[in-house]
mmCIF file of C-alpha atoms in Angstrom:
data_model
loop_
_atom_site.group_PDB
_atom_site.id
_atom_site.type_symbol
_atom_site.label_atom_id
_atom_site.label_comp_id
_atom_site.label_asym_id
_atom_site.label_seq_id
_atom_site.Cartn_x
_atom_site.Cartn_y
_atom_site.Cartn_z
ATOM 1 C CA UNK A 1 0.000 0.000 0.000
ATOM 2 C CA UNK A 2 1.273 3.454 -0.926
ATOM 3 C CA UNK A 3 1.478 6.287 1.583
ATOM 4 C CA UNK A 4 2.612 9.668 0.341
ATOM 5 C CA UNK A 5 5.910 10.482 2.083
ATOM 6 C CA UNK A 6 6.089 13.297 4.608
ATOM 7 C CA UNK A 7 9.880 13.548 4.615
ATOM 8 C CA UNK A 8 12.637 13.158 2.004
ATOM 9 C CA UNK A 9 13.813 9.633 1.227
ATOM 10 C CA UNK A 10 17.040 8.099 0.001
ATOM 11 C CA UNK A 11 17.384 7.118 -3.663
ATOM 12 C CA UNK A 12 16.354 3.581 -2.746
ATOM 13 C CA UNK A 13 13.415 4.946 -0.783
ATOM 14 C CA UNK A 14 12.182 7.012 -3.733
ATOM 15 C CA UNK A 15 12.511 3.995 -6.029
ATOM 16 C CA UNK A 16 10.500 1.963 -3.546
ATOM 17 C CA UNK A 17 7.884 4.742 -3.401
ATOM 18 C CA UNK A 18 7.676 4.729 -7.200
ATOM 19 C CA UNK A 19 7.043 0.982 -7.360
ATOM 20 C CA UNK A 20 4.452 1.175 -4.568
ATOM 21 C CA UNK A 21 2.682 4.080 -6.255
ATOM 22 C CA UNK A 22 2.693 2.190 -9.556
ATOM 23 C CA UNK A 23 1.191 -0.901 -7.961
ATOM 24 C CA UNK A 24 -1.383 1.009 -5.900
ATOM 25 C CA UNK A 25 -2.563 3.092 -8.855
ATOM 26 C CA UNK A 26 -2.576 0.437 -11.573
ATOM 27 C CA UNK A 27 -6.190 -0.604 -10.975
ATOM 28 C CA UNK A 28 -7.205 3.035 -11.298
ATOM 29 C CA UNK A 29 -5.282 3.802 -14.493
ATOM 30 C CA UNK A 30 -5.176 0.634 -16.586
ATOM 31 C CA UNK A 31 -8.247 1.617 -18.653
ATOM 32 C CA UNK A 32 -6.630 4.971 -19.429
ATOM 33 C CA UNK A 33 -3.407 3.146 -20.312
ATOM 34 C CA UNK A 34 -5.382 0.772 -22.560
ATOM 35 C CA UNK A 35 -6.930 3.734 -24.396
ATOM 36 C CA UNK A 36 -3.550 5.493 -24.672
ATOM 37 C CA UNK A 37 -1.986 2.432 -26.264
ATOM 38 C CA UNK A 38 -4.589 2.214 -29.052
ATOM 39 C CA UNK A 39 -3.499 5.244 -31.149
ATOM 40 C CA UNK A 40 0.211 4.387 -30.974
ATOM 41 C CA UNK A 41 -0.510 0.762 -31.901
ATOM 42 C CA UNK A 42 -2.163 1.634 -35.215
ATOM 43 C CA UNK A 43 0.994 2.796 -37.074
ATOM 44 C CA UNK A 44 3.005 0.039 -35.404
ATOM 45 C CA UNK A 45 0.584 -2.582 -36.724
ATOM 46 C CA UNK A 46 0.507 -0.982 -40.161
ATOM 47 C CA UNK A 47 4.277 -0.954 -40.518
ATOM 48 C CA UNK A 48 4.503 -4.543 -39.324
ATOM 49 C CA UNK A 49 2.589 -5.633 -42.435
ATOM 50 C CA UNK A 50 3.918 -2.885 -44.743
ATOM 51 C CA UNK A 51 7.518 -3.961 -44.083
ATOM 52 C CA UNK A 52 6.750 -7.640 -44.578
ATOM 53 C CA UNK A 53 9.021 -9.017 -47.295
ATOM 54 C CA UNK A 54 11.399 -6.027 -47.169
ATOM 55 C CA UNK A 55 15.001 -6.636 -46.161
ATOM 56 C CA UNK A 56 15.544 -4.812 -42.821
ATOM 57 C CA UNK A 57 18.946 -3.661 -44.123
ATOM 58 C CA UNK A 58 17.411 -2.081 -47.229
ATOM 59 C CA UNK A 59 16.869 1.391 -45.762
ATOM 60 C CA UNK A 60 15.871 2.875 -49.119
ATOM 61 C CA UNK A 61 13.002 0.397 -49.489
ATOM 62 C CA UNK A 62 11.918 0.943 -45.879
ATOM 63 C CA UNK A 63 11.903 4.714 -46.341
ATOM 64 C CA UNK A 64 9.960 4.367 -49.591
ATOM 65 C CA UNK A 65 7.333 2.273 -47.796
ATOM 66 C CA UNK A 66 6.967 4.961 -45.145
ATOM 67 C CA UNK A 67 6.636 7.714 -47.753
ATOM 68 C CA UNK A 68 4.150 5.732 -49.813
ATOM 69 C CA UNK A 69 1.927 5.049 -46.803
ATOM 70 C CA UNK A 70 1.512 8.717 -45.891
ATOM 71 C CA UNK A 71 1.226 7.570 -42.297
ATOM 72 C CA UNK A 72 3.483 10.427 -41.212
ATOM 73 C CA UNK A 73 0.515 12.761 -41.648
ATOM 74 C CA UNK A 74 -1.270 10.951 -38.844
ATOM 75 C CA UNK A 75 1.537 11.152 -36.290
ATOM 76 C CA UNK A 76 0.568 14.608 -35.031
ATOM 77 C CA UNK A 77 -3.080 13.763 -34.198
ATOM 78 C CA UNK A 78 -1.932 10.408 -32.802
ATOM 79 C CA UNK A 79 0.502 12.140 -30.458
ATOM 80 C CA UNK A 80 -2.162 14.659 -29.415
ATOM 81 C CA UNK A 81 -4.520 11.861 -28.421
ATOM 82 C CA UNK A 82 -1.717 10.038 -26.624
ATOM 83 C CA UNK A 83 -0.722 13.208 -24.751
ATOM 84 C CA UNK A 84 -4.280 13.694 -23.480
ATOM 85 C CA UNK A 85 -4.288 10.199 -22.025
ATOM 86 C CA UNK A 86 -0.741 10.546 -20.657
ATOM 87 C CA UNK A 87 -1.770 13.677 -18.764
ATOM 88 C CA UNK A 88 -4.898 11.884 -17.570
ATOM 89 C CA UNK A 89 -2.807 8.937 -16.355
ATOM 90 C CA UNK A 90 -0.460 11.259 -14.473
ATOM 91 C CA UNK A 91 -3.413 13.057 -12.871
ATOM 92 C CA UNK A 92 -5.009 9.746 -11.905
ATOM 93 C CA UNK A 93 -1.810 8.437 -10.309
ATOM 94 C CA UNK A 94 -1.367 11.715 -8.431
ATOM 95 C CA UNK A 95 -4.916 11.439 -7.135
ATOM 96 C CA UNK A 96 -4.140 7.967 -5.776
ATOM 97 C CA UNK A 97 -1.008 9.377 -4.158
ATOM 98 C CA UNK A 98 -3.126 12.060 -2.483
ATOM 99 C CA UNK A 99 -5.611 9.468 -1.255
ATOM 100 C CA UNK A 100 -8.501 10.814 -3.365
ATOM 101 C CA UNK A 101 -8.658 8.699 -6.557
ATOM 102 C CA UNK A 102 -10.233 10.302 -9.615
ATOM 103 C CA UNK A 103 -12.571 8.485 -11.965
ATOM 104 C CA UNK A 104 -11.951 7.880 -15.665
ATOM 105 C CA UNK A 105 -13.987 10.893 -16.779
ATOM 106 C CA UNK A 106 -12.422 13.261 -14.259
ATOM 107 C CA UNK A 107 -8.897 12.228 -15.221
ATOM 108 C CA UNK A 108 -9.654 12.507 -18.930
ATOM 109 C CA UNK A 109 -11.158 15.954 -18.376
ATOM 110 C CA UNK A 110 -7.903 17.089 -16.739
ATOM 111 C CA UNK A 111 -5.937 15.685 -19.659
ATOM 112 C CA UNK A 112 -8.040 17.645 -22.130
ATOM 113 C CA UNK A 113 -7.846 20.844 -20.065
ATOM 114 C CA UNK A 114 -4.058 20.689 -19.787
ATOM 115 C CA UNK A 115 -3.332 19.611 -23.374
ATOM 116 C CA UNK A 116 -2.578 23.030 -24.888
ATOM 117 C CA UNK A 117 -0.496 23.977 -21.867
ATOM 118 C CA UNK A 118 1.572 20.803 -22.144
ATOM 119 C CA UNK A 119 2.078 21.387 -25.883
ATOM 120 C CA UNK A 120 3.388 24.887 -25.180
ATOM 121 C CA UNK A 121 5.689 23.560 -22.477
ATOM 122 C CA UNK A 122 6.863 20.751 -24.752
ATOM 123 C CA UNK A 123 7.700 23.202 -27.538
ATOM 124 C CA UNK A 124 9.729 25.401 -25.172
ATOM 125 C CA UNK A 125 11.382 22.299 -23.713
ATOM 126 C CA UNK A 126 12.499 21.054 -27.128
ATOM 127 C CA UNK A 127 13.787 24.499 -28.186
ATOM 128 C CA UNK A 128 15.831 24.817 -24.985
ATOM 129 C CA UNK A 129 17.275 21.303 -25.309
ATOM 130 C CA UNK A 130 18.130 21.796 -28.995
ATOM 131 C CA UNK A 131 19.881 25.087 -28.279
ATOM 132 C CA UNK A 132 21.795 23.508 -25.406
ATOM 133 C CA UNK A 133 22.801 20.561 -27.575
ATOM 134 C CA UNK A 134 23.933 22.784 -30.453
ATOM 135 C CA UNK A 135 26.113 24.827 -28.130
ATOM 136 C CA UNK A 136 27.567 21.701 -26.550
ATOM 137 C CA UNK A 137 26.149 18.233 -25.975
ATOM 138 C CA UNK A 138 26.624 18.368 -22.196
ATOM 139 C CA UNK A 139 24.409 21.451 -21.636
ATOM 140 C CA UNK A 140 21.636 19.744 -23.618
ATOM 141 C CA UNK A 141 21.821 16.653 -21.400
ATOM 142 C CA UNK A 142 21.900 18.777 -18.246
ATOM 143 C CA UNK A 143 18.920 20.869 -19.345
ATOM 144 C CA UNK A 144 16.935 17.722 -20.102
ATOM 145 C CA UNK A 145 17.528 16.414 -16.575
ATOM 146 C CA UNK A 146 16.748 19.810 -15.068
ATOM 147 C CA UNK A 147 13.494 20.443 -16.926
ATOM 148 C CA UNK A 148 11.846 17.073 -17.516
ATOM 149 C CA UNK A 149 9.651 17.374 -14.399
ATOM 150 C CA UNK A 150 7.788 20.300 -15.979
ATOM 151 C CA UNK A 151 4.920 18.082 -17.152
ATOM 152 C CA UNK A 152 4.449 16.877 -13.571
ATOM 153 C CA UNK A 153 4.315 20.485 -12.347
ATOM 154 C CA UNK A 154 1.562 21.175 -14.879
ATOM 155 C CA UNK A 155 -0.539 18.297 -13.547
ATOM 156 C CA UNK A 156 0.213 18.452 -9.817
ATOM 157 C CA UNK A 157 0.474 22.212 -9.298
ATOM 158 C CA UNK A 158 -1.603 23.394 -12.282
ATOM 159 C CA UNK A 159 1.441 25.413 -13.371
ATOM 160 C CA UNK A 160 1.602 27.400 -16.588
ATOM 161 C CA UNK A 161 3.974 26.864 -19.506
ATOM 162 C CA UNK A 162 6.912 28.872 -18.192
ATOM 163 C CA UNK A 163 6.091 28.375 -14.504
ATOM 164 C CA UNK A 164 6.272 24.583 -14.935
ATOM 165 C CA UNK A 165 9.757 24.811 -16.446
ATOM 166 C CA UNK A 166 10.798 27.146 -13.632
ATOM 167 C CA UNK A 167 9.478 24.770 -10.972
ATOM 168 C CA UNK A 168 11.355 21.819 -12.485
ATOM 169 C CA UNK A 169 14.542 23.902 -12.712
ATOM 170 C CA UNK A 170 14.359 25.013 -9.061
ATOM 171 C CA UNK A 171 13.513 21.570 -7.707
ATOM 172 C CA UNK A 172 16.354 19.801 -9.489
ATOM 173 C CA UNK A 173 19.056 22.312 -8.552
ATOM 174 C CA UNK A 174 21.548 20.463 -6.360
ATOM 175 C CA UNK A 175 19.732 17.178 -7.023
ATOM 176 C CA UNK A 176 20.382 16.657 -10.754
ATOM 177 C CA UNK A 177 22.360 13.420 -10.453
ATOM 178 C CA UNK A 178 19.906 12.048 -7.908
ATOM 179 C CA UNK A 179 16.926 12.832 -10.132
ATOM 180 C CA UNK A 180 18.458 11.410 -13.301
ATOM 181 C CA UNK A 181 19.673 8.289 -11.484
ATOM 182 C CA UNK A 182 16.205 7.451 -10.142
ATOM 183 C CA UNK A 183 14.570 8.074 -13.500
ATOM 184 C CA UNK A 184 17.209 6.013 -15.328
ATOM 185 C CA UNK A 185 16.769 3.029 -13.005
ATOM 186 C CA UNK A 186 12.999 3.022 -13.541
ATOM 187 C CA UNK A 187 13.423 3.386 -17.308
ATOM 188 C CA UNK A 188 15.893 0.483 -17.397
ATOM 189 C CA UNK A 189 13.519 -1.696 -15.371
ATOM 190 C CA UNK A 190 10.762 -0.989 -17.880
ATOM 191 C CA UNK A 191 13.005 -1.803 -20.838
ATOM 192 C CA UNK A 192 14.192 -5.048 -19.224
ATOM 193 C CA UNK A 193 10.630 -6.157 -18.449
ATOM 194 C CA UNK A 194 9.523 -5.456 -22.029
ATOM 195 C CA UNK A 195 12.605 -7.175 -23.489
ATOM 196 C CA UNK A 196 12.203 -10.308 -21.363
ATOM 197 C CA UNK A 197 8.515 -10.694 -22.192
ATOM 198 C CA UNK A 198 9.224 -10.008 -25.855
ATOM 199 C CA UNK A 199 12.020 -12.565 -25.979
ATOM 200 C CA UNK A 200 9.978 -15.279 -24.274
ATOM 201 C CA UNK A 201 6.658 -14.855 -26.084
ATOM 202 C CA UNK A 202 7.987 -13.545 -29.412
ATOM 203 C CA UNK A 203 10.763 -16.123 -29.487
ATOM 204 C CA UNK A 204 8.315 -18.946 -28.810
ATOM 205 C CA UNK A 205 5.998 -17.978 -31.686
ATOM 206 C CA UNK A 206 8.920 -17.286 -34.025
ATOM 207 C CA UNK A 207 10.411 -20.688 -33.250
ATOM 208 C CA UNK A 208 7.131 -22.476 -33.950
ATOM 209 C CA UNK A 209 5.685 -20.506 -36.886
ATOM 210 C CA UNK A 210 8.648 -18.537 -38.272
ATOM 211 C CA UNK A 211 9.821 -14.985 -37.680
ATOM 212 C CA UNK A 212 7.671 -13.258 -40.338
ATOM 213 C CA UNK A 213 4.669 -15.571 -40.183
ATOM 214 C CA UNK A 214 1.186 -14.174 -39.522
ATOM 215 C CA UNK A 215 0.896 -15.841 -36.086
ATOM 216 C CA UNK A 216 4.250 -14.334 -35.046
ATOM 217 C CA UNK A 217 3.262 -10.873 -36.260
ATOM 218 C CA UNK A 218 -0.068 -11.018 -34.426
ATOM 219 C CA UNK A 219 1.593 -12.363 -31.275
ATOM 220 C CA UNK A 220 4.197 -9.582 -31.349
ATOM 221 C CA UNK A 221 1.533 -6.910 -31.759
ATOM 222 C CA UNK A 222 -0.646 -8.288 -28.982
ATOM 223 C CA UNK A 223 2.396 -8.580 -26.742
ATOM 224 C CA UNK A 224 3.540 -5.025 -27.539
ATOM 225 C CA UNK A 225 0.063 -3.729 -26.744
ATOM 226 C CA UNK A 226 -0.151 -5.658 -23.455
ATOM 227 C CA UNK A 227 3.335 -4.603 -22.346
ATOM 228 C CA UNK A 228 2.520 -1.011 -23.267
ATOM 229 C CA UNK A 229 -0.566 -1.075 -21.054
ATOM 230 C CA UNK A 230 1.359 -2.796 -18.268
ATOM 231 C CA UNK A 231 4.252 -0.318 -18.083
ATOM 232 C CA UNK A 232 2.490 2.850 -19.297
ATOM 233 C CA UNK A 233 2.011 4.176 -15.762
ATOM 234 C CA UNK A 234 5.496 3.211 -14.540
ATOM 235 C CA UNK A 235 7.248 6.363 -15.766
ATOM 236 C CA UNK A 236 4.581 8.782 -14.443
ATOM 237 C CA UNK A 237 4.728 6.980 -11.079
ATOM 238 C CA UNK A 238 8.500 7.490 -10.987
ATOM 239 C CA UNK A 239 8.269 11.143 -12.016
ATOM 240 C CA UNK A 240 5.616 11.838 -9.384
ATOM 241 C CA UNK A 241 7.664 10.099 -6.665
ATOM 242 C CA UNK A 242 10.730 12.152 -7.628
ATOM 243 C CA UNK A 243 8.608 15.313 -7.661
ATOM 244 C CA UNK A 244 7.129 14.643 -4.215
ATOM 245 C CA UNK A 245 10.593 13.979 -2.788
ATOM 246 C CA UNK A 246 12.164 17.097 -4.309
ATOM 247 C CA UNK A 247 9.319 19.279 -3.078
ATOM 248 C CA UNK A 248 9.834 17.986 0.451
ATOM 249 C CA UNK A 249 13.539 18.725 0.146
ATOM 250 C CA UNK A 250 12.902 22.211 -1.218
ATOM 251 C CA UNK A 251 10.359 22.991 1.492
ATOM 252 C CA UNK A 252 12.824 21.813 4.141
ATOM 253 C CA UNK A 253 15.572 23.988 2.662
ATOM 254 C CA UNK A 254 13.289 27.032 2.466
ATOM 255 C CA UNK A 255 12.200 26.528 6.085
ATOM 256 C CA UNK A 256 15.807 26.238 7.249
ATOM 257 C CA UNK A 257 16.714 29.428 5.394
ATOM 258 C CA UNK A 258 13.812 31.312 6.993
ATOM 259 C CA UNK A 259 14.812 30.102 10.439
ATOM 260 C CA UNK A 260 18.402 31.210 9.856
ATOM 261 C CA UNK A 261 17.157 34.613 8.731
ATOM 262 C CA UNK A 262 15.316 35.224 12.012
ATOM 263 C CA UNK A 263 16.983 37.848 14.212
ATOM 264 C CA UNK A 264 18.897 36.423 17.178
ATOM 265 C CA UNK A 265 17.645 37.757 20.501
#
């Protein structure tokens, strides 16, 4: 059972909080995760059949298939729909963390309300990262780690476009390595889980029916969909746990600074 922390935790403690929050909120978010996986599965399924018979090393033929399909035109609306559900998932997980779970409709409504704000933040985020990367690669990496909690600030604190980036920047100052380490561990766990399931199930069907057979293709798509639903809420759970911990640390620092500023009598 997840209990929102009231004091800062160690890296291991935050990781444990993230897993607990993920487990406690899964029942509340899996339908949202299921819906979020649908739009991103459509192009994946299309390309699975469109690339059938094409040598994976023939990049010219692969690119021609992509151009011929015109599927690139659908990526923008697909990502908009996905972003609505991602925001809804984050809001739903946060509500579980606060002990007041939201329903499907309430979470989706928040996702819709915050969509334009998150797009504006995302645009600014990308511009900042690109500029930092052009100047030098290291600043781009640092800026990514310093600003990637902005989407959480939008959901949790209803922050605006620039305010969300400012909140993420302030919270991560002095805790950049800690933040990136926790996020990286969670991301690696998700990749490992997906890879293991893919190897076991996909390998079994490929061994029986052949790599490019219809049963193998269907099995891979069903597996990708199921894994997507299963781990969709893992990253938001980690980001929220990091955010809660950094806010506690920042509040503690601010309190200590105010106490030190009091006149000595």
